[in-house]
Amino acid sequence: MTTAPAELIVLADVIRTVDPARPAAEAFAVRDGRIAAIGTRAEVEALHGPGTRVLELGGAAVYPGFADVHNHHAMAGRTDLFELALPSALALEEILDRVRDKAATLPEDAWIIGGPVASTMLPTLANTASRRLLDEASGGRPVMLVEDSRHNRWANSRALELAGIRSDSIPEGGVTILDDEDGTPTGVLLEAAGIPVQEAYDRSGGLTSAQHRAASAHGVRLANSYGITSFQDAGVSTDILGALRDLDADGELDAWVVSSLLINDEIFGFDPIGSPLIARGEEFRTAHHRPDFVKIFLDGVPPARTASFLEPYVADAAHGAHFHGETIMTFDELYGWLRQVAERGLGAKVHCTGDGSARLVLDVAERLRAEGFTTPVQIAHGQFLAEEDIPRLAALDVVADISPFIWFPGIIPQMLAEVLGERAEHSQPNRSLIDAGALVAGGSDWPVSESPNPLEGIQGLVTRADPLRRAPGTLWPEQAITAEEALQVFTRNAAVAMGLAAETGSLEVGKSADFVVLDRDAIGGPAEAIIDARVLSTWFAGREVYTAG
């Protein structure tokens, strides 16, 4: 330990370091934004100097700053600041009332952008009558609302007109739902079918550079309020990249951020993507922002039957009894991209919500590893994995990027059961993954989840029940993990997965002084009460970036 005086000394009854060599400590010291010493009170207090600030926390608990391996911080910030934010459980009339109220505040040609509407609402919305109700509520203004997976949209007639979507002009990508009676587009647009509407909105002006910066800053502040000090944004545009670069240049980026550059785009409507975007990545690198990953969509989402599975979906009239879904890329296409990414020294986050797409990633990773490439690969979501594929993640050094915010008992498992049958009861095999030696990293997928609160994810991993106590029961309780493992999933593991292990994720000498102060030791008490712990403050690089009111 160095003997120079510290700028900050932190003392607490409970300090969980998530460092296997020293899992607990009584104190630590901070100098130049880094942890200078950690150990007993006597050891650390020896570094007290005339200008040292002492943070005596008593019965509060200190953890490493939480890490979120999968979110969309700018989308969350944009929704909160500039869009019509809808509670996800609204009925049609309630949605129309909110749109009507918003329209009354806007010029006649202004867009109404917002959401989410519940996935379970899509059958109700997929008809001409519902689209016309939306037309009336908006007063003729163009409307685009996302549904809760953020993969699909509902647009009104004016928005479809501006996007050039008609019965004789259907988008090539995704699925455009037509009315059974009149054959016209209903406005329900699945996956890439919604991109032309997004592009029409962008042509109208979209957000300004200042608004993009404000959205990113707001998203980071919200993340800080939940104790998050590092995260990976799972799909960025040049607008988001520029906002992050500028925030850090001005000393206003209070988190480590890893960005995922889009290779293909099934939902966002960003431009550029693919090779042109990868070529520009380095111009946005700063001290705390790392454009180190790419993002590939390999399938869609199960409720819309756009995910790829090894076994067929439950039979329905539209797809028959033998429909498995399909991957967006072939083996050769995915290999080509991942080979290019590996040669550039980048990592890859691959969206897979079905076990068929996950197997394709593992097959391609097997070839890359055989060729000597060690590029990081994350299977994003991966809630469904074939049993024989689980050991392959560890063997091939492929990360399981899990989202325990969107699978516990409730509406999503119900929707999954409708299309998958009994398989829906066997999602998120996290116990099996950890026992097989795979790196399991925690992500929120916020704002697909309502908040990025890591304590919510941790409790769900431990109890396999709804931590918000909205739905009864448990989901595959045999796959529960311990509270200590769950904390590691949302700290050290996620940092390793993002390539930030040398900087953050645990409290160790030399690492950034990123930590969260809770009012109690959340994981040391009842599992059912983890989410009841309150964040008192969040610290990034030794600076307090959030204080509870």
mmCIF file of N, CA and C in Angstrom, residues 302-362:
data_model
loop_
_atom_site.group_PDB
_atom_site.id
_atom_site.type_symbol
_atom_site.label_atom_id
_atom_site.label_comp_id
_atom_site.label_asym_id
_atom_site.label_seq_id
_atom_site.Cartn_x
_atom_site.Cartn_y
_atom_site.Cartn_z
ATOM 1 N N PRO A 302 -39.711 -13.827 -29.558
ATOM 2 C CA PRO A 302 -40.641 -14.958 -29.652
ATOM 3 C C PRO A 302 -42.114 -14.585 -29.781
ATOM 4 N N PRO A 303 -42.653 -13.608 -29.025
ATOM 5 C CA PRO A 303 -44.098 -13.353 -29.145
ATOM 6 C C PRO A 303 -44.541 -13.015 -30.558
ATOM 7 N N ALA A 304 -43.655 -12.393 -31.341
ATOM 8 C CA ALA A 304 -43.984 -12.071 -32.734
ATOM 9 C C ALA A 304 -43.590 -13.199 -33.686
ATOM 10 N N ARG A 305 -43.092 -14.309 -33.139
ATOM 11 C CA ARG A 305 -42.633 -15.470 -33.915
ATOM 12 C C ARG A 305 -41.508 -15.090 -34.878
ATOM 13 N N THR A 306 -40.702 -14.121 -34.466
ATOM 14 C CA THR A 306 -39.554 -13.727 -35.284
ATOM 15 C C THR A 306 -38.235 -14.214 -34.689
ATOM 16 N N ALA A 307 -38.288 -14.936 -33.572
ATOM 17 C CA ALA A 307 -37.099 -15.577 -33.018
ATOM 18 C C ALA A 307 -36.913 -16.940 -33.673
ATOM 19 N N SER A 308 -35.662 -17.420 -33.698
ATOM 20 C CA SER A 308 -35.346 -18.697 -34.348
ATOM 21 C C SER A 308 -35.181 -19.796 -33.303
ATOM 22 N N PHE A 309 -35.961 -20.868 -33.453
ATOM 23 C CA PHE A 309 -35.939 -21.975 -32.503
ATOM 24 C C PHE A 309 -35.588 -23.293 -33.201
ATOM 25 N N LEU A 310 -35.013 -24.203 -32.431
ATOM 26 C CA LEU A 310 -34.694 -25.535 -32.948
ATOM 27 C C LEU A 310 -35.953 -26.366 -33.148
ATOM 28 N N GLU A 311 -36.942 -26.178 -32.280
ATOM 29 C CA GLU A 311 -38.219 -26.869 -32.394
ATOM 30 C C GLU A 311 -39.291 -25.863 -32.809
ATOM 31 N N PRO A 312 -40.351 -26.320 -33.473
ATOM 32 C CA PRO A 312 -41.334 -25.363 -34.003
ATOM 33 C C PRO A 312 -42.164 -24.681 -32.925
ATOM 34 N N TYR A 313 -42.697 -23.531 -33.324
ATOM 35 C CA TYR A 313 -43.648 -22.815 -32.476
ATOM 36 C C TYR A 313 -44.943 -23.621 -32.364
ATOM 37 N N VAL A 314 -45.768 -23.251 -31.389
ATOM 38 C CA VAL A 314 -47.128 -23.771 -31.305
ATOM 39 C C VAL A 314 -47.839 -23.415 -32.612
ATOM 40 N N ALA A 315 -48.567 -24.370 -33.163
ATOM 41 C CA ALA A 315 -49.221 -24.154 -34.461
ATOM 42 C C ALA A 315 -50.229 -23.017 -34.391
ATOM 43 N N ASP A 316 -50.284 -22.244 -35.481
ATOM 44 C CA ASP A 316 -51.336 -21.244 -35.631
ATOM 45 C C ASP A 316 -51.718 -21.158 -37.105
ATOM 46 N N ALA A 317 -52.776 -20.416 -37.385
ATOM 47 C CA ALA A 317 -53.310 -20.363 -38.749
ATOM 48 C C ALA A 317 -52.339 -19.729 -39.723
ATOM 49 N N ALA A 318 -51.578 -18.751 -39.260
ATOM 50 C CA ALA A 318 -50.693 -18.022 -40.170
ATOM 51 C C ALA A 318 -49.421 -18.788 -40.509
ATOM 52 N N HIS A 319 -48.926 -19.620 -39.565
ATOM 53 C CA HIS A 319 -47.616 -20.242 -39.749
ATOM 54 C C HIS A 319 -47.652 -21.763 -39.836
ATOM 55 N N GLY A 320 -48.765 -22.377 -39.514
ATOM 56 C CA GLY A 320 -48.837 -23.825 -39.544
ATOM 57 C C GLY A 320 -48.191 -24.450 -38.331
ATOM 58 N N ALA A 321 -47.889 -25.752 -38.467
ATOM 59 C CA ALA A 321 -47.402 -26.524 -37.324
ATOM 60 C C ALA A 321 -45.903 -26.772 -37.350
ATOM 61 N N HIS A 322 -45.207 -26.282 -38.364
ATOM 62 C CA HIS A 322 -43.786 -26.620 -38.503
ATOM 63 C C HIS A 322 -42.911 -25.379 -38.659
ATOM 64 N N PHE A 323 -43.367 -24.259 -38.093
ATOM 65 C CA PHE A 323 -42.632 -23.008 -38.252
ATOM 66 C C PHE A 323 -41.665 -22.828 -37.092
ATOM 67 N N HIS A 324 -40.378 -22.669 -37.417
ATOM 68 C CA HIS A 324 -39.328 -22.515 -36.418
ATOM 69 C C HIS A 324 -38.864 -21.067 -36.262
ATOM 70 N N GLY A 325 -39.323 -20.165 -37.126
ATOM 71 C CA GLY A 325 -38.683 -18.869 -37.224
ATOM 72 C C GLY A 325 -37.388 -19.036 -37.998
ATOM 73 N N GLU A 326 -36.691 -17.956 -38.217
ATOM 74 C CA GLU A 326 -35.443 -18.061 -38.975
ATOM 75 C C GLU A 326 -34.461 -17.000 -38.524
ATOM 76 N N THR A 327 -33.193 -17.297 -38.750
ATOM 77 C CA THR A 327 -32.163 -16.321 -38.428
ATOM 78 C C THR A 327 -32.056 -15.289 -39.542
ATOM 79 N N ILE A 328 -31.618 -14.106 -39.179
ATOM 80 C CA ILE A 328 -31.498 -13.015 -40.139
ATOM 81 C C ILE A 328 -30.275 -13.211 -41.022
ATOM 82 N N MET A 329 -29.258 -13.893 -40.481
ATOM 83 C CA MET A 329 -28.050 -14.183 -41.250
ATOM 84 C C MET A 329 -27.834 -15.682 -41.341
ATOM 85 N N THR A 330 -27.162 -16.100 -42.411
ATOM 86 C CA THR A 330 -26.722 -17.485 -42.537
ATOM 87 C C THR A 330 -25.415 -17.670 -41.771
ATOM 88 N N PHE A 331 -24.968 -18.914 -41.674
ATOM 89 C CA PHE A 331 -23.679 -19.199 -41.037
ATOM 90 C C PHE A 331 -22.576 -18.395 -41.713
ATOM 91 N N ASP A 332 -22.524 -18.435 -43.030
ATOM 92 C CA ASP A 332 -21.447 -17.750 -43.747
ATOM 93 C C ASP A 332 -21.502 -16.244 -43.553
ATOM 94 N N GLU A 333 -22.714 -15.680 -43.527
ATOM 95 C CA GLU A 333 -22.829 -14.233 -43.334
ATOM 96 C C GLU A 333 -22.386 -13.827 -41.929
ATOM 97 N N LEU A 334 -22.827 -14.583 -40.934
ATOM 98 C CA LEU A 334 -22.425 -14.265 -39.563
ATOM 99 C C LEU A 334 -20.926 -14.464 -39.382
ATOM 100 N N TYR A 335 -20.397 -15.542 -39.931
ATOM 101 C CA TYR A 335 -18.955 -15.774 -39.843
ATOM 102 C C TYR A 335 -18.174 -14.636 -40.500
ATOM 103 N N GLY A 336 -18.640 -14.185 -41.652
ATOM 104 C CA GLY A 336 -17.950 -13.109 -42.349
ATOM 105 C C GLY A 336 -17.865 -11.843 -41.512
ATOM 106 N N TRP A 337 -18.971 -11.490 -40.885
ATOM 107 C CA TRP A 337 -18.965 -10.300 -40.047
ATOM 108 C C TRP A 337 -18.094 -10.495 -38.807
ATOM 109 N N LEU A 338 -18.239 -11.623 -38.129
ATOM 110 C CA LEU A 338 -17.465 -11.824 -36.909
ATOM 111 C C LEU A 338 -15.977 -11.953 -37.203
ATOM 112 N N ARG A 339 -15.632 -12.503 -38.342
ATOM 113 C CA ARG A 339 -14.226 -12.552 -38.736
ATOM 114 C C ARG A 339 -13.695 -11.125 -38.953
ATOM 115 N N GLN A 340 -14.456 -10.304 -39.638
ATOM 116 C CA GLN A 340 -14.047 -8.920 -39.864
ATOM 117 C C GLN A 340 -13.916 -8.170 -38.537
ATOM 118 N N VAL A 341 -14.870 -8.379 -37.654
ATOM 119 C CA VAL A 341 -14.840 -7.738 -36.345
ATOM 120 C C VAL A 341 -13.613 -8.184 -35.552
ATOM 121 N N ALA A 342 -13.341 -9.486 -35.586
ATOM 122 C CA ALA A 342 -12.191 -10.016 -34.854
ATOM 123 C C ALA A 342 -10.887 -9.432 -35.380
ATOM 124 N N GLU A 343 -10.782 -9.286 -36.678
ATOM 125 C CA GLU A 343 -9.556 -8.739 -37.270
ATOM 126 C C GLU A 343 -9.342 -7.285 -36.879
ATOM 127 N N ARG A 344 -10.405 -6.583 -36.538
ATOM 128 C CA ARG A 344 -10.293 -5.189 -36.098
ATOM 129 C C ARG A 344 -10.124 -5.068 -34.588
ATOM 130 N N GLY A 345 -10.128 -6.192 -33.881
ATOM 131 C CA GLY A 345 -9.936 -6.166 -32.437
ATOM 132 C C GLY A 345 -11.156 -5.745 -31.647
ATOM 133 N N LEU A 346 -12.342 -5.872 -32.245
ATOM 134 C CA LEU A 346 -13.581 -5.520 -31.567
ATOM 135 C C LEU A 346 -14.279 -6.768 -31.029
ATOM 136 N N GLY A 347 -15.226 -6.564 -30.117
ATOM 137 C CA GLY A 347 -16.073 -7.641 -29.643
ATOM 138 C C GLY A 347 -17.425 -7.586 -30.327
ATOM 139 N N ALA A 348 -18.239 -8.606 -30.095
ATOM 140 C CA ALA A 348 -19.550 -8.686 -30.746
ATOM 141 C C ALA A 348 -20.627 -9.057 -29.739
ATOM 142 N N LYS A 349 -21.691 -8.286 -29.745
ATOM 143 C CA LYS A 349 -22.906 -8.609 -28.997
ATOM 144 C C LYS A 349 -23.928 -9.066 -30.034
ATOM 145 N N VAL A 350 -24.421 -10.301 -29.909
ATOM 146 C CA VAL A 350 -25.321 -10.869 -30.907
ATOM 147 C C VAL A 350 -26.673 -11.147 -30.259
ATOM 148 N N HIS A 351 -27.701 -10.483 -30.774
ATOM 149 C CA HIS A 351 -29.062 -10.637 -30.254
ATOM 150 C C HIS A 351 -29.609 -11.997 -30.663
ATOM 151 N N CYS A 352 -29.896 -12.833 -29.668
ATOM 152 C CA CYS A 352 -30.453 -14.179 -29.890
ATOM 153 C C CYS A 352 -31.530 -14.416 -28.848
ATOM 154 N N THR A 353 -32.772 -14.535 -29.262
ATOM 155 C CA THR A 353 -33.813 -14.852 -28.286
ATOM 156 C C THR A 353 -34.344 -16.272 -28.434
ATOM 157 N N GLY A 354 -33.907 -16.979 -29.448
ATOM 158 C CA GLY A 354 -34.287 -18.375 -29.628
ATOM 159 C C GLY A 354 -33.067 -19.277 -29.536
ATOM 160 N N ASP A 355 -33.282 -20.554 -29.211
ATOM 161 C CA ASP A 355 -32.145 -21.469 -29.098
ATOM 162 C C ASP A 355 -31.529 -21.791 -30.452
ATOM 163 N N GLY A 356 -32.291 -21.589 -31.539
ATOM 164 C CA GLY A 356 -31.719 -21.807 -32.867
ATOM 165 C C GLY A 356 -30.689 -20.758 -33.220
ATOM 166 N N SER A 357 -30.984 -19.502 -32.944
ATOM 167 C CA SER A 357 -30.010 -18.449 -33.221
ATOM 168 C C SER A 357 -28.804 -18.557 -32.300
ATOM 169 N N ALA A 358 -29.018 -18.933 -31.039
ATOM 170 C CA ALA A 358 -27.895 -19.106 -30.118
ATOM 171 C C ALA A 358 -26.959 -20.212 -30.600
ATOM 172 N N ARG A 359 -27.520 -21.295 -31.107
ATOM 173 C CA ARG A 359 -26.659 -22.366 -31.616
ATOM 174 C C ARG A 359 -25.835 -21.883 -32.805
ATOM 175 N N LEU A 360 -26.421 -21.065 -33.667
ATOM 176 C CA LEU A 360 -25.674 -20.564 -34.816
ATOM 177 C C LEU A 360 -24.486 -19.730 -34.346
ATOM 178 N N VAL A 361 -24.672 -18.900 -33.336
ATOM 179 C CA VAL A 361 -23.555 -18.123 -32.798
ATOM 180 C C VAL A 361 -22.458 -19.043 -32.283
ATOM 181 N N LEU A 362 -22.847 -20.066 -31.546
ATOM 182 C CA LEU A 362 -21.857 -20.998 -31.001
ATOM 183 C C LEU A 362 -21.125 -21.741 -32.111
#
